[in-house]
Short mmCIF file of C-alpha atoms in Angstrom, two decimals:
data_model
loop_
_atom_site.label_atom_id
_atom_site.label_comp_id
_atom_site.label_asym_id
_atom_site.label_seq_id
_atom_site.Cartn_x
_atom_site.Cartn_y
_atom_site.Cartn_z
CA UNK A 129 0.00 0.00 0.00
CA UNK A 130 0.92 3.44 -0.72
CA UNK A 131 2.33 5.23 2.25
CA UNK A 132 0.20 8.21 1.80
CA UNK A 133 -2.41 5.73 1.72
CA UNK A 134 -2.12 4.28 4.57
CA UNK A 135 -1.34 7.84 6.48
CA UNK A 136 -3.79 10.24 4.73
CA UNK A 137 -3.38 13.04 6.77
CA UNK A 138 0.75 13.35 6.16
CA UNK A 139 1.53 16.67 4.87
CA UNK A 140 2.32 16.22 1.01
CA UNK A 141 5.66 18.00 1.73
CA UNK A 142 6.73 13.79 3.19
CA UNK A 143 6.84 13.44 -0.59
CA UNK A 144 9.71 16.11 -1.51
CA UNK A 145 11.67 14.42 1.13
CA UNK A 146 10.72 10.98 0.20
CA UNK A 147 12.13 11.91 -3.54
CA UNK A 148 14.92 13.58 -2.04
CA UNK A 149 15.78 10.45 -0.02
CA UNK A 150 15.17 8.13 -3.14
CA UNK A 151 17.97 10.59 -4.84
CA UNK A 152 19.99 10.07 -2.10
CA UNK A 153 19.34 12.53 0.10
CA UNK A 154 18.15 11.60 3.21
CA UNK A 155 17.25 13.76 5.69
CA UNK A 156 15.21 13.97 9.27
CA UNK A 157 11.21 14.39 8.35
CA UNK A 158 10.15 15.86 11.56
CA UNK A 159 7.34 15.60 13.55
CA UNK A 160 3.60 14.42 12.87
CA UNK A 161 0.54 14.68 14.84
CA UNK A 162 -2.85 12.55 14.09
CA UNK A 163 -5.78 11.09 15.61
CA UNK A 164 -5.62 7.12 16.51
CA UNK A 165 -8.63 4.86 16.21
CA UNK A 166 -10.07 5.92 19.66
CA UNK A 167 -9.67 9.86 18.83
CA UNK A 168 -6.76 10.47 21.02
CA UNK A 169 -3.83 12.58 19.77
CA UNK A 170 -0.78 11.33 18.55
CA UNK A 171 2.68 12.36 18.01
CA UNK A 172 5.55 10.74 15.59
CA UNK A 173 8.74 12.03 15.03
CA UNK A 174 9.56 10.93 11.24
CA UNK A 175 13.02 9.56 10.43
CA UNK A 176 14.02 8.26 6.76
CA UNK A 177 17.43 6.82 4.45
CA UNK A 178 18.17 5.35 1.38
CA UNK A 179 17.70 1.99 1.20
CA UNK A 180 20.91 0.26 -1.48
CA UNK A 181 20.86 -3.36 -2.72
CA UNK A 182 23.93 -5.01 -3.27
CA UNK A 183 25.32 -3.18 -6.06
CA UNK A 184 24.68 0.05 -4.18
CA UNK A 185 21.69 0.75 -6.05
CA UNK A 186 18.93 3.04 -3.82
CA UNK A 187 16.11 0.29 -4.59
CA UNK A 188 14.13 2.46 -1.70
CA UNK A 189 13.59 4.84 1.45
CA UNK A 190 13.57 3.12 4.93
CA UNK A 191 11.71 5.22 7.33
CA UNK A 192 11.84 4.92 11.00
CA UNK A 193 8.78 6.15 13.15
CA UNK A 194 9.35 6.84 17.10
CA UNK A 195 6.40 7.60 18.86
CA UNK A 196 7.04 10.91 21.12
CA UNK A 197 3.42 11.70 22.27
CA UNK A 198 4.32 11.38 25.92
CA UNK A 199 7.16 13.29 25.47
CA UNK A 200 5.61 16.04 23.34
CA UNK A 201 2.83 16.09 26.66
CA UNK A 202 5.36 16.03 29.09
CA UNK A 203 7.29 19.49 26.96
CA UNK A 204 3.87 20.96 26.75
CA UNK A 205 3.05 20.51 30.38
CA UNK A 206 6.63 22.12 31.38
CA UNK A 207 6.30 25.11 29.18
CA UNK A 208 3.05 25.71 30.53
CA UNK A 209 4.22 25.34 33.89
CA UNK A 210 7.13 27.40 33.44
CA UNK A 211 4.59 29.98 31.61
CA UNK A 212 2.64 30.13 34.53
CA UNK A 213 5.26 29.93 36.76
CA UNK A 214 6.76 33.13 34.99
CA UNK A 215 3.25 34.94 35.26
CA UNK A 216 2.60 34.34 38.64
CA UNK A 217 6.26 35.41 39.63
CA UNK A 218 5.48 38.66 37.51
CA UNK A 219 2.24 39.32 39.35
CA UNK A 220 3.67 38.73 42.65
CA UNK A 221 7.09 40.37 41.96
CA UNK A 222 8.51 36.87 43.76
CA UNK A 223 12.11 35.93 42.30
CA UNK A 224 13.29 32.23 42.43
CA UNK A 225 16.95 31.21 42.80
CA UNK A 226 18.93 28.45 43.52
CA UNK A 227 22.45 27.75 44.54
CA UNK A 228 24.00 24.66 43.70
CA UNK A 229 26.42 23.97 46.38
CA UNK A 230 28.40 21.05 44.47
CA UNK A 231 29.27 23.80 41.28
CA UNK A 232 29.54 26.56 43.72
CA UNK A 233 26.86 28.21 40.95
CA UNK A 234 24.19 30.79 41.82
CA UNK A 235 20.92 30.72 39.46
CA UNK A 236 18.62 34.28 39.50
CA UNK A 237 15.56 34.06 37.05
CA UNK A 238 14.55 37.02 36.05
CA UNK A 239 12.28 38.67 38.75
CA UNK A 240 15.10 38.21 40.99
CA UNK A 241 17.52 39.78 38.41
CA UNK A 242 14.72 42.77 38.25
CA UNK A 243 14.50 42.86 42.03
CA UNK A 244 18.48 43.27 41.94
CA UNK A 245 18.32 45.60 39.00
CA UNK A 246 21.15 44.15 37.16
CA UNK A 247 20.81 42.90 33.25
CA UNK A 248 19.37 39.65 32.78
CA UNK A 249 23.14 38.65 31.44
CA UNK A 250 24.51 39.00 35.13
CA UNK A 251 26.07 36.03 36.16
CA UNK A 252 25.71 36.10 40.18
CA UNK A 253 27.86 34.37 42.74
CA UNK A 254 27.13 33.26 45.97
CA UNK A 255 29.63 36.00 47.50
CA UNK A 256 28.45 38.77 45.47
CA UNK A 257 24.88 37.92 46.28
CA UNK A 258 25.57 38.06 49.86
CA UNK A 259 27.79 42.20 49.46
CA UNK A 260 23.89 43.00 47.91
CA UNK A 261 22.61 42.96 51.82
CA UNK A 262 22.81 46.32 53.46
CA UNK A 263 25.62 46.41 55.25
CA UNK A 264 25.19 45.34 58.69
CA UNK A 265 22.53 43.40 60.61
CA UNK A 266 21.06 42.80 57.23
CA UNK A 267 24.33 41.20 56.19
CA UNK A 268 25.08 39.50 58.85
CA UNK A 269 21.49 37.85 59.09
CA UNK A 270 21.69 36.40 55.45
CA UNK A 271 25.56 35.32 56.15
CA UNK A 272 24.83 33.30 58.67
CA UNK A 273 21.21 31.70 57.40
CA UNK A 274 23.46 30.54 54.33
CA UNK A 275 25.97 29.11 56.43
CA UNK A 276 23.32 27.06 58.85
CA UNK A 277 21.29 26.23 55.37
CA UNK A 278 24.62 24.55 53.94
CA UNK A 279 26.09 23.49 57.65
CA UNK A 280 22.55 22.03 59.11
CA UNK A 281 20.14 22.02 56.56
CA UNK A 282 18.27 24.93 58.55
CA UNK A 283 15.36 26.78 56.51
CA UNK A 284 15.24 30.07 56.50
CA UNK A 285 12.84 33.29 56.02
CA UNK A 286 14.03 36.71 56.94
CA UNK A 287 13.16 40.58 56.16
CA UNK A 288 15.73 42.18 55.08
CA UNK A 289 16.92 45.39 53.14
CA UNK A 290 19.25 44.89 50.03
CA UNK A 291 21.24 47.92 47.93
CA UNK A 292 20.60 47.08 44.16
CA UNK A 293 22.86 47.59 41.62
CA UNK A 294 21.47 51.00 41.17
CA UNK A 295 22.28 52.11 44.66
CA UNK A 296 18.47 51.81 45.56
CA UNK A 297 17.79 50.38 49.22
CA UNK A 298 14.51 48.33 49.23
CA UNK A 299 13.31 45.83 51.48
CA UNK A 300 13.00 42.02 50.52
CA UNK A 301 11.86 38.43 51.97
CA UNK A 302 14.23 36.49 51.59
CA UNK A 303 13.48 32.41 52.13
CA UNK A 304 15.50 29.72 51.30
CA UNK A 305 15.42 25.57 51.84
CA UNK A 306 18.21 22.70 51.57
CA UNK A 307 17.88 20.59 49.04
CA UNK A 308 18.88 16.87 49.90
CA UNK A 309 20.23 13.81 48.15
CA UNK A 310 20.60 10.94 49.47
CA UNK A 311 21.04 12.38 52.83
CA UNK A 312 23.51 14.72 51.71
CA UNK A 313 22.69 18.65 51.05
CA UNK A 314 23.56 19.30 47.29
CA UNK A 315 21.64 23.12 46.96
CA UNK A 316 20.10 25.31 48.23
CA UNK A 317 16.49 26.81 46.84
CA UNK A 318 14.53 29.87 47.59
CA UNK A 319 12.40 32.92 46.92
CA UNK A 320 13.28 36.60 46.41
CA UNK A 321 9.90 38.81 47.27
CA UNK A 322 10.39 42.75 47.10
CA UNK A 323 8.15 43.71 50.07
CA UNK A 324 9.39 47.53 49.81
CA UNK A 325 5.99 49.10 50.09
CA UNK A 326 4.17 46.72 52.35
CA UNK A 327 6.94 47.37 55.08
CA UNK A 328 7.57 50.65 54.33
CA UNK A 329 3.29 50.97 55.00
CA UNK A 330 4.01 49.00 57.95
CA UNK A 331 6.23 51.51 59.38
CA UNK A 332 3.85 54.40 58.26
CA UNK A 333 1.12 52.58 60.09
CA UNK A 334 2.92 51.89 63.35
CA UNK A 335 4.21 55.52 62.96
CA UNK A 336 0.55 56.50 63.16
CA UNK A 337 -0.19 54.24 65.70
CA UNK A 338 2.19 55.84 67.75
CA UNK A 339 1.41 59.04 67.27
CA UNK A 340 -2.28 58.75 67.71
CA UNK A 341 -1.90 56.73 70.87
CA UNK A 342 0.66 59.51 72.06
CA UNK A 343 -2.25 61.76 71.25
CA UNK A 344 -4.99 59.87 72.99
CA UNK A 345 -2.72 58.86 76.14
CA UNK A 346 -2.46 62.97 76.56
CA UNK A 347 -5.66 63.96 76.30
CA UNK A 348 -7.71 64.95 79.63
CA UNK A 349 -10.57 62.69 78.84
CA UNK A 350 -11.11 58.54 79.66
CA UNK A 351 -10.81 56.76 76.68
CA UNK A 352 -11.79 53.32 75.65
CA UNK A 353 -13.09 50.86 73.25
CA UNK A 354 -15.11 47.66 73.79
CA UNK A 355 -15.97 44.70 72.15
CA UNK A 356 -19.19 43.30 71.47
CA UNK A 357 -19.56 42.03 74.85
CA UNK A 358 -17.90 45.02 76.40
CA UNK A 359 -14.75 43.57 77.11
CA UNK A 360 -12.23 46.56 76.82
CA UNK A 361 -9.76 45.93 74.35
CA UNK A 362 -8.12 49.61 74.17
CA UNK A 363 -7.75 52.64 77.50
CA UNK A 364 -5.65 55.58 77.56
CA UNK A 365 -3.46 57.13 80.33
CA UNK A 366 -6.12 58.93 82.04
CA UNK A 367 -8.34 55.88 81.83
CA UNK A 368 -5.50 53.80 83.78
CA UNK A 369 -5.21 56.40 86.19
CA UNK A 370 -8.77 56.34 87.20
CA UNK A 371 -9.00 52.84 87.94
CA UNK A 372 -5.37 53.12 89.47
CA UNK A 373 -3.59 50.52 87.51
CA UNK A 374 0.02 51.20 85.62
CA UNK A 375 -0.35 48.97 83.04
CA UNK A 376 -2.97 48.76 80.63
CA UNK A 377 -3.01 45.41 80.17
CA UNK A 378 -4.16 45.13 83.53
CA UNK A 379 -7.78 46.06 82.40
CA UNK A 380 -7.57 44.76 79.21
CA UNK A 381 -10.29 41.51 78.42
CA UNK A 382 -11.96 42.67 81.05
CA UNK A 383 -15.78 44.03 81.51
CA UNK A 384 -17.49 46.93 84.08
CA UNK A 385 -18.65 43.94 86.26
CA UNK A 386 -15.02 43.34 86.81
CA UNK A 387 -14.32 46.45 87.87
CA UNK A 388 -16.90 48.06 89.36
CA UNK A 389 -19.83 47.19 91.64
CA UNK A 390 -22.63 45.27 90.01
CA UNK A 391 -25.09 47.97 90.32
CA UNK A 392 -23.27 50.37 88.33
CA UNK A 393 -21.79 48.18 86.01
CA UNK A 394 -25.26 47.02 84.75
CA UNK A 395 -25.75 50.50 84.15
CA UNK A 396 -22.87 50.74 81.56
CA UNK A 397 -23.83 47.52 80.28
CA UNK A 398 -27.33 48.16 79.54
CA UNK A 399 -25.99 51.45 78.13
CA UNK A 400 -23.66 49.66 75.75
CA UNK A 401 -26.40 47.35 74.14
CA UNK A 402 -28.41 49.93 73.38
CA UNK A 403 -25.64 52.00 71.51
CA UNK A 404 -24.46 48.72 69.81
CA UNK A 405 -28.29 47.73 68.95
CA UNK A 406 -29.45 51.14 68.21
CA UNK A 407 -26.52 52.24 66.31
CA UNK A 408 -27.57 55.40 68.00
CA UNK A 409 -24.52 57.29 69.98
CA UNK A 410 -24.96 58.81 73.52
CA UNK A 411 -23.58 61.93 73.41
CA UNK A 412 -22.27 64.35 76.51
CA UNK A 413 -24.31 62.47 79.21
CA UNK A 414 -23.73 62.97 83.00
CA UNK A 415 -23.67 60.18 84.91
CA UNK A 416 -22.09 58.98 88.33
CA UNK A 417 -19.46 56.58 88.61
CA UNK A 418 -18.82 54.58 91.72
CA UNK A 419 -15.97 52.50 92.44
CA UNK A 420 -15.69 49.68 94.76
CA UNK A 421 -14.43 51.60 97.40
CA UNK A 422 -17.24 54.21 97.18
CA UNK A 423 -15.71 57.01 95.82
CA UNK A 424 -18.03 58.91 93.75
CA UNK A 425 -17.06 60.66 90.21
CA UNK A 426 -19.36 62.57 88.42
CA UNK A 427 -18.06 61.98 84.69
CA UNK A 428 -19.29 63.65 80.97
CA UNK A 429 -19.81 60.64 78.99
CA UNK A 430 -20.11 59.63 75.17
CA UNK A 431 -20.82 56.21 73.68
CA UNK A 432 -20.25 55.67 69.57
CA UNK A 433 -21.17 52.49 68.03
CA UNK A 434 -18.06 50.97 66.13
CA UNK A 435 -19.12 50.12 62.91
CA UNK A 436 -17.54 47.06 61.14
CA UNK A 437 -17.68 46.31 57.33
CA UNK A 438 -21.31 45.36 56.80
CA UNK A 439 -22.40 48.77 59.09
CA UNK A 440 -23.10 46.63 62.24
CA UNK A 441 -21.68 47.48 65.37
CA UNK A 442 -18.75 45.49 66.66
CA UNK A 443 -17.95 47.19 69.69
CA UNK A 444 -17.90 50.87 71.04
CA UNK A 445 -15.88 53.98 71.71
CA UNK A 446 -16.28 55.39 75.17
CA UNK A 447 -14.77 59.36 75.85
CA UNK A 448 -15.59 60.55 79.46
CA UNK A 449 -14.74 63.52 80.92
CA UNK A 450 -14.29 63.82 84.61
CA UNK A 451 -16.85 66.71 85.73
CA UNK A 452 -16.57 66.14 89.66
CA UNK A 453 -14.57 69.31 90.44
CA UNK A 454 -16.94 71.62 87.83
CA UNK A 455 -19.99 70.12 89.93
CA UNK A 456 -18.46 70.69 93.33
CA UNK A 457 -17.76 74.35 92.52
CA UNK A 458 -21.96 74.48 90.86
CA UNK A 459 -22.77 73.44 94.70
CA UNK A 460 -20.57 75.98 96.11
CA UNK A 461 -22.02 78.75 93.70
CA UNK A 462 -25.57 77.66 94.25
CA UNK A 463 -24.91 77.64 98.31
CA UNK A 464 -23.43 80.92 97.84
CA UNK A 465 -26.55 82.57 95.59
CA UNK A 466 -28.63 80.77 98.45
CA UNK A 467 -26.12 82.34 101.30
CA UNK A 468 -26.42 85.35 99.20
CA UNK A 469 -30.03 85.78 99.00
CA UNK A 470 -30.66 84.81 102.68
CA UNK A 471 -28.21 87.86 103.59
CA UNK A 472 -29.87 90.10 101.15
CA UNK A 473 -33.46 89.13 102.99
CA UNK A 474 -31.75 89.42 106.00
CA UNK A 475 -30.45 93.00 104.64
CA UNK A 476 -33.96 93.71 103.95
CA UNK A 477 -35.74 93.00 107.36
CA UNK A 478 -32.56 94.89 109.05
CA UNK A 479 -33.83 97.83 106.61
CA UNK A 480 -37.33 97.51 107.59
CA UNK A 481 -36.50 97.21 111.19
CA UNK A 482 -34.08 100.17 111.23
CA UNK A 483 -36.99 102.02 108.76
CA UNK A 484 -39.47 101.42 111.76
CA UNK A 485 -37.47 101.71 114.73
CA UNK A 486 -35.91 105.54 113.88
CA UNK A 487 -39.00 106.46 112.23
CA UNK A 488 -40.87 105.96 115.78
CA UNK A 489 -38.74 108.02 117.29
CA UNK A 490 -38.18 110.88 115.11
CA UNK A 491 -42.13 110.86 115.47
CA UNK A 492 -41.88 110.39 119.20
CA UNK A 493 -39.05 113.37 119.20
CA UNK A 494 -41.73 115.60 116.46
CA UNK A 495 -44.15 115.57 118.58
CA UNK A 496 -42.50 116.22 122.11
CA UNK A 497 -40.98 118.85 120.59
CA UNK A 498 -44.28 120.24 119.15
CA UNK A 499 -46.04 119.85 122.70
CA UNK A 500 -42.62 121.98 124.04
CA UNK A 501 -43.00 124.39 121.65
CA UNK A 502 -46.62 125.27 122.43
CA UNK A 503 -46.73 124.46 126.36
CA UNK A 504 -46.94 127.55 128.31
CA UNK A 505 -46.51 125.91 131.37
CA UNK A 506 -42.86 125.81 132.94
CA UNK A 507 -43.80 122.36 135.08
CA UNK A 508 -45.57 121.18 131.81
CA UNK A 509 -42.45 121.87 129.28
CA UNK A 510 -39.98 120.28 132.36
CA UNK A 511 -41.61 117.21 132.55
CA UNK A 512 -41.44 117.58 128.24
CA UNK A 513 -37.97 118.20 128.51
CA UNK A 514 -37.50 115.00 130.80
CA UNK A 515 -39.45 112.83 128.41
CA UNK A 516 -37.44 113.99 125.67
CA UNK A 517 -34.26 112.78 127.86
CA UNK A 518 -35.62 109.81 128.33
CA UNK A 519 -36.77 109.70 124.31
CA UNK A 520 -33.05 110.77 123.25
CA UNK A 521 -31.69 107.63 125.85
CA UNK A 522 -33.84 105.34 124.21
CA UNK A 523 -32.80 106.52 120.76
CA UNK A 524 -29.26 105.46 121.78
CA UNK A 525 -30.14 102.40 123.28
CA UNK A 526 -31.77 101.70 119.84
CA UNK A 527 -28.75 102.62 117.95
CA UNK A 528 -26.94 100.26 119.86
CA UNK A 529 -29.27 97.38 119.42
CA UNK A 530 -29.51 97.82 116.09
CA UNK A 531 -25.53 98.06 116.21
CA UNK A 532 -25.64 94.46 118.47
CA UNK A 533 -27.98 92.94 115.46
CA UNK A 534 -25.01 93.76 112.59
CA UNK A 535 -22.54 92.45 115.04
CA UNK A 536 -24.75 89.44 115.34
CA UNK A 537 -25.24 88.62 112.05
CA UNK A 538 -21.08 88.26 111.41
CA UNK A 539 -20.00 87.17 114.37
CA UNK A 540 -22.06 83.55 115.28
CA UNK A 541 -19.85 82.99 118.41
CA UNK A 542 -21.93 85.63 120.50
CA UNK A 543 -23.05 84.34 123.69
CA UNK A 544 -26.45 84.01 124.78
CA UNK A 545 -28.34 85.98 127.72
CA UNK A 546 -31.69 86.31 129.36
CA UNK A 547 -33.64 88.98 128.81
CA UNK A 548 -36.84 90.09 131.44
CA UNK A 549 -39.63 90.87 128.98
CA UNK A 550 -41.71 92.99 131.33
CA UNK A 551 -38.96 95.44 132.20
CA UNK A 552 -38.14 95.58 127.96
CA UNK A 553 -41.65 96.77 127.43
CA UNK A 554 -41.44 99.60 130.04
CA UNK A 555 -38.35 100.63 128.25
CA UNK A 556 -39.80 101.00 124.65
CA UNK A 557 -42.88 103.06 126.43
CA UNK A 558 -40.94 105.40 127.09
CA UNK A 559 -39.41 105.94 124.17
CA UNK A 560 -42.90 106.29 122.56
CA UNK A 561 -44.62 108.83 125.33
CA UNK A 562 -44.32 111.43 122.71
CA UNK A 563 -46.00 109.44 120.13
CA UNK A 564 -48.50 107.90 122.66
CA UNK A 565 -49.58 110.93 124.00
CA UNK A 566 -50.33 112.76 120.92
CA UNK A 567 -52.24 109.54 119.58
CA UNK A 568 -54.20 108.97 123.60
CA UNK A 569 -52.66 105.65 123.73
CA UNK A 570 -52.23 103.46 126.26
CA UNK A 571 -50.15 100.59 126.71
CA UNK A 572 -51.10 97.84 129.25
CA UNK A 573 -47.49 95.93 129.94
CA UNK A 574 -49.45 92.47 131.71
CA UNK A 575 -46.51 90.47 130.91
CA UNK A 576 -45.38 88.75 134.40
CA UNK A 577 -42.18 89.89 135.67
CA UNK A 578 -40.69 87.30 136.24
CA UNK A 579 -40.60 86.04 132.51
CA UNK A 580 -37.53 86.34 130.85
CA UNK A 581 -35.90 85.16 127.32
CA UNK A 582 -32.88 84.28 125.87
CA UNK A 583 -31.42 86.04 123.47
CA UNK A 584 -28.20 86.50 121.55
CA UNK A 585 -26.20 89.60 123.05
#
């Protein structure tokens, strides 16, 4: 049968090299791919030569046919490993090298070459790879993870900063793993990651960190955030101080009910689940806070729902600001506007009662010296003159009173004396005989004498 009969699907350029070969020039066919009976695909790799009888006559073409699908898979599957692996070390800017200890050799692939920025000609060596650490600690690190990779087959995966070939500093992971054979280490494999702007965000976060807890730790308020079931899991300075601890990790995990009596930790707690529930904040409340040993602090308090990804509430921020001095001095100023308006009534009466006492006798005095002035009789204007002694002595003694009653009201120390009513009463009719007389009044003094008051002197 005809070779192209039996093969159909050969490519008609088998027949140039089939003449060719019948001419005496053989030469390699290549490669064919088909379909076999069960619809699988195949792969042949074609050879062919002259075939000579006796007399060196080419009578022919012997071909030889070596079935490579396997291998043709097997190439496939590597390139397409190898693609991917290429991709994937592209998209994750991860290097791979290798260091074969045996040849004293040093493999970069390309990422890693990038990572170094040298030219993908650059022929590394383990001693140049290691001068590429920053000098120092860096150096150092990656000297002696080589040496215990090769020495003890110890792993290793370290953060390190490198300065490339272009005098660039960046910051790599750097991981590498013994390879063994037959018990003995023969290389040494590994990854190459530039992690340059992951730490240097690290160290821009932590920078932040530090500054805003400096900030928070500073300010004059209690701060603190809970969890979802209140246990605190953040407290500044003035927080700490409160509760008298030094170290904040001495109230961290811990709720209200472990710090302060149950009564006023339900309080809190209620107040919590209704800020996390609500997603409503509490905002510049007063409240009391009492601590185990019954001190009492009147704090200015805000709860604000945390908010997680999906808007619920995964714990809370708590700011309180301690208001017990500000409402010690409102109950001083409110006892002193009370003080104050007590003294002012007290001012008051003292006006009335110095109003009515002079007015009586400069009434009393009017009309004595009225009666004086139109009494013709000397025995009549004597006895006038007397009562206006008697008038000016009580006016004194008035004076004086009123004088004790100013002195009483600042000095509280005053003893206390008795006083005999009846005689008092004769003493203020006298000093109103003017007035009485001019009005025909009487006064009827039935008060026993032997009653008698205390009062303040």
């Amino acid at each position: 049968e005809s070779l192209f009969t039996i093969f159909p699907e050969l490519d008609l350029k088998w027949k140039e090299v089939l003449k060719e070969c019948l001419n005496g020039k053989a030469s390699p066919m290549g490669v064919q791919g088909f379909l076999d009976t069960s619809g699988r695909e195949k792969f042949y790799e074609w050879f062919n030569a002259s075939w000579y009888d006796s007399d060196e006559n080419i009578i022919g073409a012997i071909i030889q046919i070596n079935d490579i699908s396997s291998a043709i898979e097997s190439d496939a599957a590597l390139d397409k490993a190898n693609i991917l692996l290429k991709q994937q070390s592209e998209l994750s800017k991860i290097g791979i090298w290798e260091y074969d200890i045996q040849r004293n050799t040093v493999d970069w692939c390309p990422m890693t070459k990038n990572i170094h920025e040298v030219p993908l000609d650059y022929k590394p060596n383990i001693e140049t790879t290691i001068e590429y650490y920053k000098e120092g600690h860096c150096r150092n690190a990656i000297s002696m993870a080589v040496f215990e990779a090769t020495d003890k087959g110890i792993p290793w995966s370290l953060k390190l900063q490198i300065v490339t070939a272009k005098g660039n500093e960046k910051w790599i992971l750097a991981a590498g793993k013994p390879i063994f054979e037959k018990g003995k280490i023969v290389r040494i494999m590994g990854t190459f990651q530039d992690v340059t702007n992951q730490v240097v965000s690290e160290i821009k976060t932590k920078e932040n960190e530090k500054l805003l807890k400096t900030l928070v730790d500073h300010l004059p308020l209690n701060v603190f955030i809970k969890d979802r079931d209140s246990r605190k899991i953040l407290v500044n300075k003035s927080e700490c101080d409160y509760l008298g601890v030094t170290d904040a990790n001495e109230l961290l995990g811990k709720t209200d009910f472990d710090i302060y009596p149950f009564e006023t930790a339900k309080i809190s707690r209620d107040e919590d689940l209704r800020v996390m529930d609500s997603l409503k904040p509490i905002l510049s409340q007063e409240s009391i806070s009492i601590k185990h040993d019954g001190t009492e602090t009147a704090f200015l308090s805000s709860k604000i729902p945390l908010l997680d990804e999906n808007g619920m509430a995964s714990g809370l921020v708590g700011i309180s600001l301690d208001i017990t001095n500000i409402k010690q001095k409102e109950r001083e100023l409110r006892n002193l506007i009370n003080v104050t308006s007590l003294q002012n009534k007290k001012l008051i009466n003292f006006a009335h009662i110095v109003s009515h006492n002079l007015r009586s006798h400069s009434a009393n005095f009017s009309m004595l010296l009225d009666f004086l002035g139109n009494e013709k009789d000397e025995q009549e204007k004597e006895k006038i003159v007397g009562m206006l002694t008697e008038a000016s002595d009580n006016l004194l003694e008035t004076l004086e009173n009123l004088n004790e009653v100013v002195t009483l009201s600042t000095n509280t120390e005053s003893e206390k004396e008795k006083l005999i009513l009846h005689k008092k009463i004769n003493t203020i009719q006298q000093s109103l005989n003017g007035l009485m007389e001019g009005n025909k009044l009487k006064i009827v003094n039935n008060v026993v004498k032997e009653v008698n008051i205390i009062f303040v002197a």
